[in-house]
Amino acid sequence: MDALTLIATVSIITAGLTIAIGSIGPALGEARAAAQALQAIAQQPDEANTITRTLFVSLAMIESTAIYCFVVAMILLFANPFWTWAIAAAAAPGTGG
Amino acid sequence: MDALTLIATVSIITAGLTIAIGSIGPALGEARAAAQALQAIAQQPDEANTITRTLFVSLAMIESTAIYCFVVAMILLFANPFWTWAIAAAAAPGTGG
Amino acid sequence: MDALTLIATVSIITAGLTIAIGSIGPALGEARAAAQALQAIAQQPDEANTITRTLFVSLAMIESTAIYCFVVAMILLFANPFWTWAIAAAAAPGTGG
Amino acid sequence: MDALTLIATVSIITAGLTIAIGSIGPALGEARAAAQALQAIAQQPDEANTITRTLFVSLAMIESTAIYCFVVAMILLFANPFWTWAIAAAAAPGTGG
Amino acid sequence: MDALTLIATVSIITAGLTIAIGSIGPALGEARAAAQALQAIAQQPDEANTITRTLFVSLAMIESTAIYCFVVAMILLFANPFWTWAIAAAAAPGTGG
Amino acid sequence: MDALTLIATVSIITAGLTIAIGSIGPALGEARAAAQALQAIAQQPDEANTITRTLFVSLAMIESTAIYCFVVAMILLFANPFWTWAIAAAAAPGTGG
Amino acid sequence: MDALTLIATVSIITAGLTIAIGSIGPALGEARAAAQALQAIAQQPDEANTITRTLFVSLAMIESTAIYCFVVAMILLFANPFWTWAIAAAAAPGTGG
Amino acid sequence: MDALTLIATVSIITAGLTIAIGSIGPALGEARAAAQALQAIAQQPDEANTITRTLFVSLAMIESTAIYCFVVAMILLFANPFWTWAIAAAAAPGTGG
Amino acid sequence: MDALTLIATVSIITAGLTIAIGSIGPALGEARAAAQALQAIAQQPDEANTITRTLFVSLAMIESTAIYCFVVAMILLFANPFWTWAIAAAAAPGTGG
Amino acid sequence: MDALTLIATVSIITAGLTIAIGSIGPALGEARAAAQALQAIAQQPDEANTITRTLFVSLAMIESTAIYCFVVAMILLFANPFWTWAIAAAAAPGTGG
Amino acid sequence: MDALTLIATVSIITAGLTIAIGSIGPALGEARAAAQALQAIAQQPDEANTITRTLFVSLAMIESTAIYCFVVAMILLFANPFWTWAIAAAAAPGTGG
Amino acid sequence: MDALTLIATVSIITAGLTIAIGSIGPALGEARAAAQALQAIAQQPDEANTITRTLFVSLAMIESTAIYCFVVAMILLFANPFWTWAIAAAAAPGTGG
Amino acid sequence: MDALTLIATVSIITAGLTIAIGSIGPALGEARAAAQALQAIAQQPDEANTITRTLFVSLAMIESTAIYCFVVAMILLFANPFWTWAIAAAAAPGTGG
Amino acid sequence: MDALTLIATVSIITAGLTIAIGSIGPALGEARAAAQALQAIAQQPDEANTITRTLFVSLAMIESTAIYCFVVAMILLFANPFWTWAIAAAAAPGTGG
């Protein structure tokens, strides 16, 4: 198979697996933090504000790893530098590829 | 096999696996948060409002990772940029592919 | 093997695996939430209404990930865009494929 | 091997694996919910009605994921759209396949 | 190898694996429910009737997933639609296959 | 290799794996139920009859999944429908196979 | 390789794996039941007879799954129906195989 | 490679793997039963005789699964019926093989 | 396939897998630290400042391993030294490659 | 490769793997029994003799499974019946092999 | 493929996998240490200084293993001795490679 | 590749894997026994002598399985009977191999 | 591919995997020891010196296994004896290789 | 590829994997023993000497399995008997190899 098809193929597979695998950790992690926050609120209702604020900061940091994966998947689908190069190379086959 | 068939094939497989694998983490995660919320309500019924509100915010964030996967699967099935290109290239075989 | 058979084959396999793998997480997750709800009812029978309501909202959100998988499996079996294209391309072999 | 045999083969394998893998999660999940319900009844016999009702609703939702898998397996065995197409195509080989 | 042998082969393998894999979940699940029921009886002997009745309903639902697998295995061995078709096609090779 | 040998081979392998894999779940499951029954007897010796009766009903249901596997293994070894057909087809090679 | 050697080979491999895999579950299961019985005796020495009798019945049922595997392994080694057929077929090559 | 070498090869591999895999379960199982017996003795020194007797019966039953594996491994190495046949067939190549 | 395509392909796959696998550990780790911090706040509300500060330092260190992975993925996509060399070598094929 | 080399090769691999895999279970099992014995001594110093004696009997039985593996590995290395036969067959190539 | 491309390819893959796999252990490990430190502060606020100091020393040592991996990944990408040699060998093909 | 190289290759691989895999069980097992011994000393300082003596006997038996693996690895590297034979056969190629 | 490239390739892969896999155990191990030390300080602040000293000795021994891996990885990258030999053999092709 | 390169290749891979896999068990094991020792010191500060001494003996025995692996890795890299033989055989190709 030619280079363009190959790059397209692996980009599709990698984009899907990246976000699929990359969503397991953050989903379980956010659930753990949220579950503990709910337990903490039940234990110390007077500290609900501090607990909620700390929870949101933590969720943001955990979500960041999911967003890294989503960013990479989006880059692979819509801003893939190798794909850009391959399209250009296919249009001008004499310069490379 | 030709390029169009290959891209179609890997898009189908990747779309299915992405949502299949990507639903494990959020499902288990939401269950954990919900289970803890129910325990918290049973422990502190007076804080049911705060607990339910925190639970819904958390469920939304956990669900977001499942939605990332669903979005990628839908993009692969219905708005696949590589497929669009391949269709165009097959219609004009002289320009690439 | 030709393109139509290949797309049919991978669609069958992917549809089955998607719903099979995708049912593990929600089934275990809903069980966890339900088990905790039953424990909460036994602990605070007076809050049965709040607990049951929160449980049903949670079950709905967890079930949503199973439904994502079911939707993708049904799309692959009955509304597969690549299959539609392949049928059309096979009827008019001169335009692509 | 020809297209009909291939589609028959993957349909058999996929149908079996779908229901086999898809029965693990619901079986374990229903067991967890039922076990907790039994514990709850032993803890609060007066709430047996509420507990049993909540249990049956939960079992129904968990069983739904097993039924999704069973439905897909039955569709693959007895109402497989690709098989229908392949039989038609084999009867009229000039139109596709 | 010819189509009939191939379909026979994959039917045998799939039937065996389906019931083998499909028996793990229900066996462990029924054991969990039964173990909890025994514990509940020991804890609340006066509720033995309610507990036993709830246990039997739960066992029936869990057993249903094992029966799904057994049904699929039996269908594959003794009422396989693809095998029926293949036998017919082999008897009249001019019509398909 | 010819069809008869192939069917014999996969029947042997599948029969062995089916009973081997299929014995893990029931063995662990029966052990769990039995262990809990022993604990329950130690906790409530006066309920030994109820506990033992519930245990035997549960063991029978768990054992049923092992028996499903054993039945399928025996069918594959001694009453294999595909093997019967293959023997007949080999004796009359003109009719199929 | 010829049919006889192939059947001999897979019979050897399957017999070994069947008893090897099939001994894991019963061994762990019997250990669990026995461990719980020992704990129960230590907790209620007066019920040692009931506990021991229940234990032996349970061990017998758990051992039954190991015996299923051993029986299948022995059948594969010493009473293999496919091997019997293959020997007969090799002695009279004109009738099948 | 010829039939004799192949049967010798798979016999060696299967014998080793059978006893290796088959020793994991009994070793862990016996350890569990023994550990619980030691704990029971520490808890009820007066019942040391009953506990030790029950332990030895349990160890014997657990060891039986290891012995099944050892017996099969020894049969494969020193009393392999397929090897006996292959040696005889090689000595008289006109009768089979 | 030529060198440029191969390097592009493995860069895409590796970038995706690196951030996908690399996000599991930090996500779970940050969740654990955050969950414990929430529990600690609920236990000692007066030490919320010390706990929050220690939490943020820890989160920063755990996040650093995710950032290592993100940096490597970005380097592979946008500053890949081997890709730079391959482009240069393809432009001047006489000097290497 | 010839028969002698093949048998030597698989004997080496199998001997190593047999003792390597076969040492995991006994090592963990003996550790569990020993750990429990130490705990039991700390709990009931007066029963140290009974505990130590029961421990040694248990260790001997657990060690027996490791010794089975060691025996098989040694047989494969130094008293391999198939190797003996192969050496003899190679010395007299006309009689078999 | 030529030597330069091969070395570039395996360097890319290895660098990515090294930091990806190597970040799992430290991330989980630092989280465990940090979580315990937060619990310790909540338990003994007066020892916050000692706890924090010990925590930072521990984090530094755990982080060191992540840094080992990062160093190796960076060496493979930017200071790869084999790549340096291969470039030199390609420039002077007569001396080796 | 020739017989000598093949035997050397598999001996190297098997020796390494044998000791690598074989060190996991004993290391974890000795750690468990040692950890329990330390806990027992903390619980019953007066029994330190008995505990230490029982610990050392147990460590010796657990270490024995590691030593089995080390012995096999050393035999494979320095006293390999198959290597000895292969060297002899290579020196006298007319007698076998 | 030639010998030099092959040795370079496997050295790169092995160096990366060695430090990546080898960092999991020490990272988790050091975290466990550090976490327990922090708990011990919180429990017995007066023994902080003894605890910290024992912790550092333990961390040093655990770190040693990570250092073994790092040393082997560095040897493979910068002091590889086989690479040294291969370079020498390539410079003097008549003497070996 | 020739014998020397093959032996060099497998020696590199095996040396790396041996120490990488072999460091997991000891690292985790030493951590467990050290963690328990720290807990024991916190529980019984007066027995710190006995605990520390027992800890060091245990660490030494656990470290021994890591050292076995390191020794085998070093032997494979720097004192490999098969490599020594291969070098000698390559220098005198007429005698073997």
Coordinates of N, CA and C in Angstrom, one line a residue, chain L residues 4-94:
Chain L
L4 N 24.6 -26.5 16.9 CA 25.4 -26.0 18.0 C 24.9 -24.6 18.3
T5 N 24.7 -23.7 17.3 CA 24.2 -22.4 17.6 C 22.8 -22.4 18.2
L6 N 22.0 -23.2 17.7 CA 20.6 -23.3 18.2 C 20.6 -23.7 19.7
I7 N 21.4 -24.7 20.0 CA 21.4 -25.1 21.4 C 22.0 -24.0 22.3
A8 N 23.0 -23.4 21.8 CA 23.6 -22.3 22.6 C 22.6 -21.2 22.8
T9 N 21.8 -20.8 21.7 CA 20.9 -19.8 21.8 C 19.8 -20.1 22.8
V10 N 19.2 -21.2 22.7 CA 18.1 -21.5 23.6 C 18.6 -21.7 25.1
S11 N 19.8 -22.2 25.2 CA 20.4 -22.3 26.6 C 20.5 -20.9 27.2
I12 N 21.0 -19.9 26.4 CA 21.1 -18.6 27.0 C 19.8 -18.0 27.4
I13 N 18.8 -18.1 26.5 CA 17.5 -17.6 26.8 C 16.9 -18.3 28.0
T14 N 16.9 -19.6 28.0 CA 16.3 -20.3 29.0 C 16.9 -20.1 30.4
A15 N 18.3 -20.0 30.4 CA 18.9 -19.7 31.7 C 18.5 -18.4 32.2
G16 N 18.4 -17.4 31.4 CA 18.0 -16.0 31.9 C 16.6 -16.0 32.4
L17 N 15.7 -16.6 31.6 CA 14.3 -16.5 32.0 C 14.0 -17.4 33.2
T18 N 14.7 -18.5 33.3 CA 14.5 -19.4 34.4 C 14.8 -18.6 35.7
I19 N 16.0 -18.0 35.8 CA 16.3 -17.3 37.1 C 15.5 -16.1 37.3
A20 N 15.1 -15.4 36.1 CA 14.3 -14.2 36.3 C 12.9 -14.5 36.8
I21 N 12.2 -15.4 36.1 CA 10.9 -15.8 36.6 C 11.0 -16.5 37.9
G22 N 12.0 -17.3 38.1 CA 12.0 -18.1 39.3 C 12.4 -17.2 40.5
S23 N 12.8 -16.0 40.4 CA 13.1 -15.1 41.5 C 11.9 -14.3 42.0
I24 N 10.9 -14.3 41.2 CA 9.7 -13.5 41.7 C 9.0 -14.1 42.9
G25 N 8.7 -15.4 42.7 CA 8.0 -16.1 43.8 C 8.8 -16.1 45.1
P26 N 10.0 -16.6 45.1 CA 10.8 -16.6 46.4 C 11.0 -15.2 47.0
A27 N 11.2 -14.2 46.2 CA 11.4 -12.8 46.7 C 10.2 -12.4 47.4
L28 N 9.0 -12.5 46.8 CA 7.8 -12.1 47.4 C 7.5 -12.9 48.6
G29 N 7.8 -14.3 48.5 CA 7.5 -15.2 49.6 C 8.3 -14.9 50.8
E30 N 9.6 -14.7 50.6 CA 10.5 -14.4 51.8 C 10.1 -13.1 52.4
A31 N 9.7 -12.1 51.6 CA 9.3 -10.9 52.2 C 8.0 -11.0 53.0
R32 N 7.1 -11.9 52.6 CA 5.9 -12.1 53.4 C 6.2 -12.7 54.7
A33 N 7.0 -13.7 54.7 CA 7.4 -14.4 55.9 C 8.2 -13.5 56.8
A34 N 9.1 -12.7 56.3 CA 9.9 -11.8 57.1 C 9.0 -10.7 57.7
A35 N 8.1 -10.2 56.9 CA 7.2 -9.1 57.4 C 6.4 -9.6 58.5
Q36 N 5.9 -10.9 58.4 CA 5.0 -11.4 59.4 C 5.9 -11.7 60.7
A37 N 7.1 -12.1 60.5 CA 8.0 -12.3 61.6 C 8.3 -11.0 62.4
L38 N 8.5 -9.9 61.6 CA 8.7 -8.6 62.3 C 7.5 -8.2 63.1
Q39 N 6.3 -8.5 62.5 CA 5.1 -8.1 63.2 C 4.9 -9.0 64.4
A40 N 5.3 -10.2 64.3 CA 5.2 -11.1 65.5 C 6.1 -10.7 66.6
I41 N 7.3 -10.3 66.2 CA 8.3 -9.9 67.2 C 7.7 -8.6 68.0
A42 N 7.1 -7.7 67.2 CA 6.6 -6.5 67.8 C 5.4 -6.9 68.7
Q43 N 4.7 -8.0 68.4 CA 3.6 -8.3 69.2 C 3.9 -9.2 70.4
Q44 N 4.9 -10.0 70.3 CA 5.4 -10.9 71.4 C 6.9 -10.8 71.5
P45 N 7.5 -9.7 72.0 CA 8.9 -9.7 72.0 C 9.6 -10.8 72.8
D46 N 8.8 -11.4 73.7 CA 9.4 -12.5 74.5 C 9.7 -13.7 73.7
E47 N 9.0 -13.9 72.6 CA 9.1 -15.1 71.8 C 10.0 -14.8 70.6
A48 N 10.9 -13.8 70.7 CA 11.7 -13.4 69.5 C 12.6 -14.6 69.1
N49 N 13.0 -15.4 70.0 CA 13.9 -16.5 69.6 C 13.2 -17.5 68.8
T50 N 12.0 -17.9 69.4 CA 11.2 -18.9 68.6 C 10.8 -18.4 67.2
I51 N 10.4 -17.2 67.2 CA 10.0 -16.6 65.9 C 11.1 -16.5 64.9
T52 N 12.3 -16.1 65.4 CA 13.4 -15.9 64.5 C 13.9 -17.3 64.0
R53 N 13.8 -18.3 64.9 CA 14.3 -19.6 64.4 C 13.3 -20.2 63.4
T54 N 12.0 -20.1 63.7 CA 11.0 -20.5 62.7 C 11.1 -19.8 61.4
L55 N 11.4 -18.5 61.5 CA 11.6 -17.7 60.3 C 12.7 -18.2 59.4
F56 N 13.8 -18.5 60.1 CA 15.0 -18.9 59.3 C 14.8 -20.2 58.6
V57 N 14.1 -21.1 59.3 CA 13.8 -22.4 58.7 C 12.9 -22.2 57.5
S58 N 11.9 -21.3 57.7 CA 11.0 -21.0 56.6 C 11.7 -20.4 55.4
L59 N 12.6 -19.4 55.7 CA 13.3 -18.7 54.6 C 14.2 -19.7 53.9
A60 N 14.7 -20.7 54.6 CA 15.6 -21.6 53.9 C 14.8 -22.5 53.0
M61 N 13.6 -22.9 53.4 CA 12.7 -23.7 52.5 C 12.3 -22.9 51.3
I62 N 11.9 -21.6 51.5 CA 11.5 -20.8 50.4 C 12.6 -20.5 49.4
E63 N 13.8 -20.2 50.0 CA 15.0 -20.0 49.2 C 15.3 -21.2 48.4
S64 N 14.9 -22.4 48.8 CA 15.3 -23.6 48.1 C 14.7 -23.6 46.7
T65 N 13.5 -23.0 46.5 CA 12.9 -23.0 45.2 C 13.7 -22.1 44.3
A66 N 14.2 -20.9 44.9 CA 15.0 -20.1 44.1 C 16.3 -20.8 43.7
I67 N 16.8 -21.6 44.6 CA 18.1 -22.3 44.3 C 17.9 -23.3 43.3
Y68 N 16.7 -24.0 43.3 CA 16.4 -24.9 42.2 C 16.6 -24.2 40.9
C69 N 16.0 -23.0 40.7 CA 16.0 -22.3 39.5 C 17.5 -21.9 39.2
F70 N 18.2 -21.5 40.2 CA 19.6 -21.1 39.9 C 20.4 -22.2 39.5
V71 N 20.2 -23.4 40.1 CA 20.9 -24.6 39.7 C 20.6 -25.0 38.3
V72 N 19.4 -24.9 37.9 CA 19.0 -25.3 36.5 C 19.7 -24.3 35.6
A73 N 19.7 -23.0 35.9 CA 20.3 -22.0 35.1 C 21.8 -22.2 34.9
M74 N 22.4 -22.6 36.1 CA 23.9 -22.8 36.0 C 24.2 -24.1 35.2
I75 N 23.3 -25.1 35.4 CA 23.5 -26.3 34.6 C 23.4 -26.0 33.1
L76 N 22.4 -25.2 32.8 CA 22.2 -24.9 31.3 C 23.4 -24.1 30.8
L77 N 24.0 -23.2 31.6 CA 25.2 -22.4 31.1 C 26.5 -23.2 31.1
F78 N 26.7 -24.0 32.2 CA 28.1 -24.5 32.4 C 28.2 -26.0 32.3
A79 N 27.0 -26.8 32.5 CA 27.1 -28.2 32.5 C 26.0 -28.8 31.6
N80 N 25.7 -28.2 30.5 CA 24.6 -28.6 29.7 C 24.9 -29.9 29.0
P81 N 24.1 -31.0 29.3 CA 24.4 -32.3 28.7 C 24.2 -32.3 27.2
F82 N 23.2 -31.5 26.7 CA 23.0 -31.5 25.3 C 24.1 -30.8 24.6
W83 N 24.6 -29.7 25.2 CA 25.8 -29.0 24.6 C 27.0 -29.9 24.5
T84 N 27.2 -30.6 25.6 CA 28.4 -31.5 25.6 C 28.2 -32.5 24.5
W85 N 27.0 -33.1 24.3 CA 26.8 -34.0 23.2 C 27.0 -33.4 21.9
A86 N 26.5 -32.1 21.7 CA 26.6 -31.5 20.4 C 28.0 -31.2 20.1
I87 N 28.8 -30.8 21.1 CA 30.2 -30.5 20.8 C 30.9 -31.8 20.3
A88 N 30.6 -32.9 21.0 CA 31.2 -34.2 20.6 C 30.7 -34.6 19.3
A89 N 29.4 -34.4 19.0 CA 28.9 -34.8 17.7 C 29.5 -34.0 16.6
A90 N 29.7 -32.7 16.9 CA 30.3 -31.8 15.8 C 31.7 -32.2 15.5
A91 N 32.4 -32.7 16.6 CA 33.8 -33.1 16.4 C 33.9 -34.4 15.6
A92 N 32.8 -35.2 15.7 CA 32.7 -36.5 15.0 C 31.4 -36.6 14.3
P93 N 31.3 -35.8 13.2 CA 30.0 -35.7 12.5 C 29.4 -37.0 12.0
G94 N 30.2 -38.0 11.9 CA 29.7 -39.2 11.3 C 28.9 -40.1 12.2

